[in-house]
Short mmCIF file of C-alpha atoms in Angstrom, two decimals:
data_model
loop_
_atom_site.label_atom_id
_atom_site.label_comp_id
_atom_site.label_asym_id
_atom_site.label_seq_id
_atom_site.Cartn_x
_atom_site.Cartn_y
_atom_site.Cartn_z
CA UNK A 1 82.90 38.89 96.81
CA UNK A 2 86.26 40.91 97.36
CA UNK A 3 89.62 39.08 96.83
CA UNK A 4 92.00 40.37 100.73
CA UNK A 5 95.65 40.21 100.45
CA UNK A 6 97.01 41.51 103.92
CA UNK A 7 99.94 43.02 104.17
CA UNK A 8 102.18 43.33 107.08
CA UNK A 9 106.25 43.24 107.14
CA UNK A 10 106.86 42.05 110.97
CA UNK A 11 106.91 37.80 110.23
CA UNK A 12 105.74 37.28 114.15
CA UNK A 13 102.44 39.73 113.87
CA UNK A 14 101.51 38.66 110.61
CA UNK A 15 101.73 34.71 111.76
CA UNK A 16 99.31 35.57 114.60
CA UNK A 17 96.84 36.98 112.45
CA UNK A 18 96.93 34.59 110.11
CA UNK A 19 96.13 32.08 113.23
CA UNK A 20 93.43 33.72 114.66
CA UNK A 21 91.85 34.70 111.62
CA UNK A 22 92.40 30.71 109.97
CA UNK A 23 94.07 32.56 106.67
CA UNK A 24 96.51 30.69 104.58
CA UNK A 25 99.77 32.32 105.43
CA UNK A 26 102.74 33.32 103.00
CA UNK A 27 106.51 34.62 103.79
CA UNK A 28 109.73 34.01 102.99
CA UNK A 29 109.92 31.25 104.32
CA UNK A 30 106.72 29.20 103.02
CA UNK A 31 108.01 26.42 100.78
CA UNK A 32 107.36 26.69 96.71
CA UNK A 33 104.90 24.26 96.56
CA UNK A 34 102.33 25.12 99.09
CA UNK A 35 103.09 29.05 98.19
CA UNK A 36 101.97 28.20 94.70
CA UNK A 37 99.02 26.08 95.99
CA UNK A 38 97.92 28.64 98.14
CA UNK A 39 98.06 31.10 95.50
CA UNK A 40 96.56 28.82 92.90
CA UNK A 41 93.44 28.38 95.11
CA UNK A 42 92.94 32.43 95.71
CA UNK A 43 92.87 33.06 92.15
CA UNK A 44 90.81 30.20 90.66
CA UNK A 45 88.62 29.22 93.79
CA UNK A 46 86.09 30.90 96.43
CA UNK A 47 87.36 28.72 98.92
CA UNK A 48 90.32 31.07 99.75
CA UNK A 49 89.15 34.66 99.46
CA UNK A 50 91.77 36.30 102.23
CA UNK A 51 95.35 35.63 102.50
CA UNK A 52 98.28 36.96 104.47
CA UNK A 53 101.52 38.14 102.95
CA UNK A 54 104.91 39.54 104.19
CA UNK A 55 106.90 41.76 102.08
CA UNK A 56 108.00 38.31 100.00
CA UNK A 57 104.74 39.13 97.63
CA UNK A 58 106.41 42.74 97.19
CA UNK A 59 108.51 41.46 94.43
CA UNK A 60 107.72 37.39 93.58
CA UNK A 61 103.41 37.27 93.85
CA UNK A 62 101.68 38.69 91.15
CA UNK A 63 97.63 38.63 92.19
CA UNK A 64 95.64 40.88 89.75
CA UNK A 65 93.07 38.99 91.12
CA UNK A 66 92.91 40.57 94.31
CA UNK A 67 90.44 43.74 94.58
CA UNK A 68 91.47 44.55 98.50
CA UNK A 69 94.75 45.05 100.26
CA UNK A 70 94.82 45.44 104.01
CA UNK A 71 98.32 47.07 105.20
CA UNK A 72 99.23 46.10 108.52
CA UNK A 73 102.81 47.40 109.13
CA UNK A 74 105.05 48.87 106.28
CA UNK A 75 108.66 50.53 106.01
CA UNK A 76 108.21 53.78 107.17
CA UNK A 77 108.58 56.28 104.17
CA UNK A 78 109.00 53.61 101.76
CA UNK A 79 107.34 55.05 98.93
CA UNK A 80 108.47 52.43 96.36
CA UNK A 81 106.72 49.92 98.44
CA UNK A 82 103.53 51.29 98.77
CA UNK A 83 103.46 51.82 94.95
CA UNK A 84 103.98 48.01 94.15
CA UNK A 85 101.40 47.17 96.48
CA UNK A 86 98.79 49.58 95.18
CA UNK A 87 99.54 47.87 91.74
CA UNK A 88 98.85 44.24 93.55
CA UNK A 89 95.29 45.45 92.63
CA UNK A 90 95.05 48.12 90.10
CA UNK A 91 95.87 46.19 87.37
CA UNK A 92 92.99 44.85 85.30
CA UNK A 93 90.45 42.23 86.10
CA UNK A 94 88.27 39.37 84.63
CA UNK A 95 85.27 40.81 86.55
CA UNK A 96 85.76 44.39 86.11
CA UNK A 97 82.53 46.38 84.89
CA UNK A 98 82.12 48.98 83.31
CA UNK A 99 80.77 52.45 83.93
CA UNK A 100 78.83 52.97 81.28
CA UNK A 101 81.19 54.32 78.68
CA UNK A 102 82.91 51.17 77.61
CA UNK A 103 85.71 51.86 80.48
CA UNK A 104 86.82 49.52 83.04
CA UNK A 105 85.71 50.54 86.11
CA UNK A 106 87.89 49.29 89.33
CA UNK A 107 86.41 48.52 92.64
CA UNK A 108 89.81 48.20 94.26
CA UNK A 109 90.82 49.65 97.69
CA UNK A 110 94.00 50.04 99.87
CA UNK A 111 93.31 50.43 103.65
CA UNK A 112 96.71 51.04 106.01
CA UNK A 113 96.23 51.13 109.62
CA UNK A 114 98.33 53.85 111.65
CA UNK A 115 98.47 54.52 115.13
CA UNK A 116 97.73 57.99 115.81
CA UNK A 117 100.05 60.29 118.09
CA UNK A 118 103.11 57.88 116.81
CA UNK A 119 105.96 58.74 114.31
CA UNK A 120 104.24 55.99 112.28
CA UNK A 121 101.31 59.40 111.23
CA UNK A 122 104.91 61.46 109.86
CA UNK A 123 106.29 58.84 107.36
CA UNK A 124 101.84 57.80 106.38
CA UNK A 125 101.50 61.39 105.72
CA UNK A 126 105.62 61.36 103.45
CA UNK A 127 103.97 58.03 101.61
CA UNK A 128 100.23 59.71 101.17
CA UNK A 129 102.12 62.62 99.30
CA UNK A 130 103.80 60.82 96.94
CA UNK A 131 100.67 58.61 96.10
CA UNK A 132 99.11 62.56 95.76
CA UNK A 133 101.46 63.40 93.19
CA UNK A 134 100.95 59.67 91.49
CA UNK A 135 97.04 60.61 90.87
CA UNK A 136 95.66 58.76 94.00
CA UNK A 137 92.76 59.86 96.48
CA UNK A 138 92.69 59.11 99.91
CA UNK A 139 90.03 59.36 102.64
CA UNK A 140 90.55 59.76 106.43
CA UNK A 141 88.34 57.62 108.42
CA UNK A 142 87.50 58.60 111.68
CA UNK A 143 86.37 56.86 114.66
CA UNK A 144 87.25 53.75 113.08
CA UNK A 145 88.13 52.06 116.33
CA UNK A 146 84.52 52.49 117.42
CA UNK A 147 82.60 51.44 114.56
CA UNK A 148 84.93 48.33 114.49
CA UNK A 149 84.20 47.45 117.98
CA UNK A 150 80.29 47.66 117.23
CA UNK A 151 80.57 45.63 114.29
CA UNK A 152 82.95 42.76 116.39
CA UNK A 153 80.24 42.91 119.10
CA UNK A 154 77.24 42.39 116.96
CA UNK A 155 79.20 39.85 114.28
CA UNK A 156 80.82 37.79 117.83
CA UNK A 157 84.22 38.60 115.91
CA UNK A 158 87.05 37.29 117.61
CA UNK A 159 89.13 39.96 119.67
CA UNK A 160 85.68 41.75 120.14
CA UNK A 161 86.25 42.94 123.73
CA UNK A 162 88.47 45.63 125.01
CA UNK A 163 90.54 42.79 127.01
CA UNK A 164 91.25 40.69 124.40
CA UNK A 165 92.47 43.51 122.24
CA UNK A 166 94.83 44.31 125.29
CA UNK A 167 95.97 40.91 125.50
CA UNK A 168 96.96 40.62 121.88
CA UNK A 169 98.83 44.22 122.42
CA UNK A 170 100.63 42.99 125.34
CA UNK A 171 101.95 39.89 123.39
CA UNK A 172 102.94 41.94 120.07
CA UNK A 173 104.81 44.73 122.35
CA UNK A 174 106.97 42.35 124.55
CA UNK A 175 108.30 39.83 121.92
CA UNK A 176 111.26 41.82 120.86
CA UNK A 177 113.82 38.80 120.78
CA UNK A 178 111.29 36.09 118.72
CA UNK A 179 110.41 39.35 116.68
CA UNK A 180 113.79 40.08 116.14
CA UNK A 181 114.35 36.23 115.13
CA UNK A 182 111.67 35.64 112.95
CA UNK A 183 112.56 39.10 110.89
CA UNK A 184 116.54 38.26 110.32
CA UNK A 185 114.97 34.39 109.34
CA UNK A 186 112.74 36.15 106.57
CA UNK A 187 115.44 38.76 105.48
CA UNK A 188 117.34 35.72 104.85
CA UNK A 189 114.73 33.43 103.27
CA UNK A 190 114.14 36.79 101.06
CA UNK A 191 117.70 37.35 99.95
CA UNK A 192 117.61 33.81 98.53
CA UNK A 193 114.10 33.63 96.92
CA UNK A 194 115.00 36.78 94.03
CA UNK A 195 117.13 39.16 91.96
CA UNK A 196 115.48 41.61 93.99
CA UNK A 197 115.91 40.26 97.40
CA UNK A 198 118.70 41.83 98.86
CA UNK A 199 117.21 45.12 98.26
CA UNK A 200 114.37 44.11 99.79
CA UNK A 201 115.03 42.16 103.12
CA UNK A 202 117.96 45.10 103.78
CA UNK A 203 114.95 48.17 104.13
CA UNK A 204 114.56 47.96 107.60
CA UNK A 205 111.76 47.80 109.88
CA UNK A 206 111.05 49.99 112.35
CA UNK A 207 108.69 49.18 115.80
CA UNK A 208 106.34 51.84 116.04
CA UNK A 209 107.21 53.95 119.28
CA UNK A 210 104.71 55.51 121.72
CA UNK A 211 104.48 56.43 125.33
CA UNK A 212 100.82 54.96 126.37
CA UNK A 213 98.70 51.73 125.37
CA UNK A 214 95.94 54.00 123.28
CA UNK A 215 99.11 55.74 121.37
CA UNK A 216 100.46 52.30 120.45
CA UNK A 217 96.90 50.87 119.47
CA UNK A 218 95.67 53.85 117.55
CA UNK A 219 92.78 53.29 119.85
CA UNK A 220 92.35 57.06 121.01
CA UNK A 221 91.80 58.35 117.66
CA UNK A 222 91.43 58.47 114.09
CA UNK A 223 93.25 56.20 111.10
CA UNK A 224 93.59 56.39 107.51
CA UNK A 225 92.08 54.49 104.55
CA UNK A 226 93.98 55.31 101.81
CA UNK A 227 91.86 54.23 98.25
CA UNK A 228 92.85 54.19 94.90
#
């Protein structure tokens, strides 16, 4: 029954997952009315219980509705960032229970994927201390690239086999100049869609560096899920 926003900040990888997964899809460029329809049917409706967001729904989506948020790709070291999105769910709920003394209890979670061996891990680790000193927990998971390979066998997932994974890799690491495109188009859209726009579409994004495929994948170690 969990409400999935998923995050990611690079336009072109978060329009392929939103393909391949069938997700409704919002950036900066998504026009008002089917942003607010798609929105509309997340929060009232079952019908839509994942969508995908660039870092538009940083400042103009409000979804207290939403119990999950799946980070993709974020600013490195943008603290500030990390904090609105961790309040995408914290805030209270319709369906919140309690624990037994009259308090709301919150079943919310904030996953980010990092590849390990990458300068990605330094600015995780810059964003994990600042949630530290904010009162948040997180939880290393290890050996998550095996148990999700088990699971995408057994559930006939798409991308369940080592070669697709490699194909979808391949695609996301040579498509520098439609990358580069699509980003300066949603900067743009951004600037133009609120007050705090400007700000927002001018912290850059950074590609994640790394010499070999399982560096770049994360695939030859561990990755965080960060809870709150």
């Amino acid at each position: 029954g969990d409400k999935v926003i998923v995050f990611s900040d690079l336009v072109y990888s978060l329009k392929m997952y939103a393909d391949m997964l069938k997700r409704p899809l919002i950036y900066g460029e998504t026009p008002e009315r089917e942003r607010q329809a798609i929105l509309g049917t997340f929060r009232s409706t079952d019908a839509v219980r994942t969508i995908c967001i660039s870092k538009v729904g940083d400042t103009s989506i409000d979804l207290p509705e939403a119990n999950v948020i799946i980070q993709v790709s974020s600013h490195f070291g943008s603290r500030r960032q990390e904090a609105q999105r961790l309040g995408r769910i914290l805030r209270p709920k319709s369906y919140t229970q309690t624990d037994g003394s009259n308090r709301s209890s919150f079943n919310a979670f904030f996953y980010t994927l990092v590849s390990t061996d990458t300068q990605e891990m330094f600015y995780s680790a810059k964003r994990q201390q600042y949630l530290i000193d904010q009162g948040y927990t997180f939880k290393i998971v290890t050996n998550l690239s095996e148990r999700a390979d088990m699971e995408a066998k057994i559930n006939n997932y798409i991308y369940s086999t080592p070669e697709k994974d490699r194909s979808l890799l391949r695609i996301l690491l040579t498509s520098d100049t439609e990358m580069e495109k699509e980003q300066r188009q949603e900067d743009t859209a951004i600037r133009k869609s609120n007050a705090d726009g400007a700000a927002l579409a001018d912290a850059g994004v950074k590609r994640t560096a790394g010499s070999t495929m399982a560096q770049l994948s994360g695939g030859s170690g561990m990755r965080y899920r960060e809870i709150g």
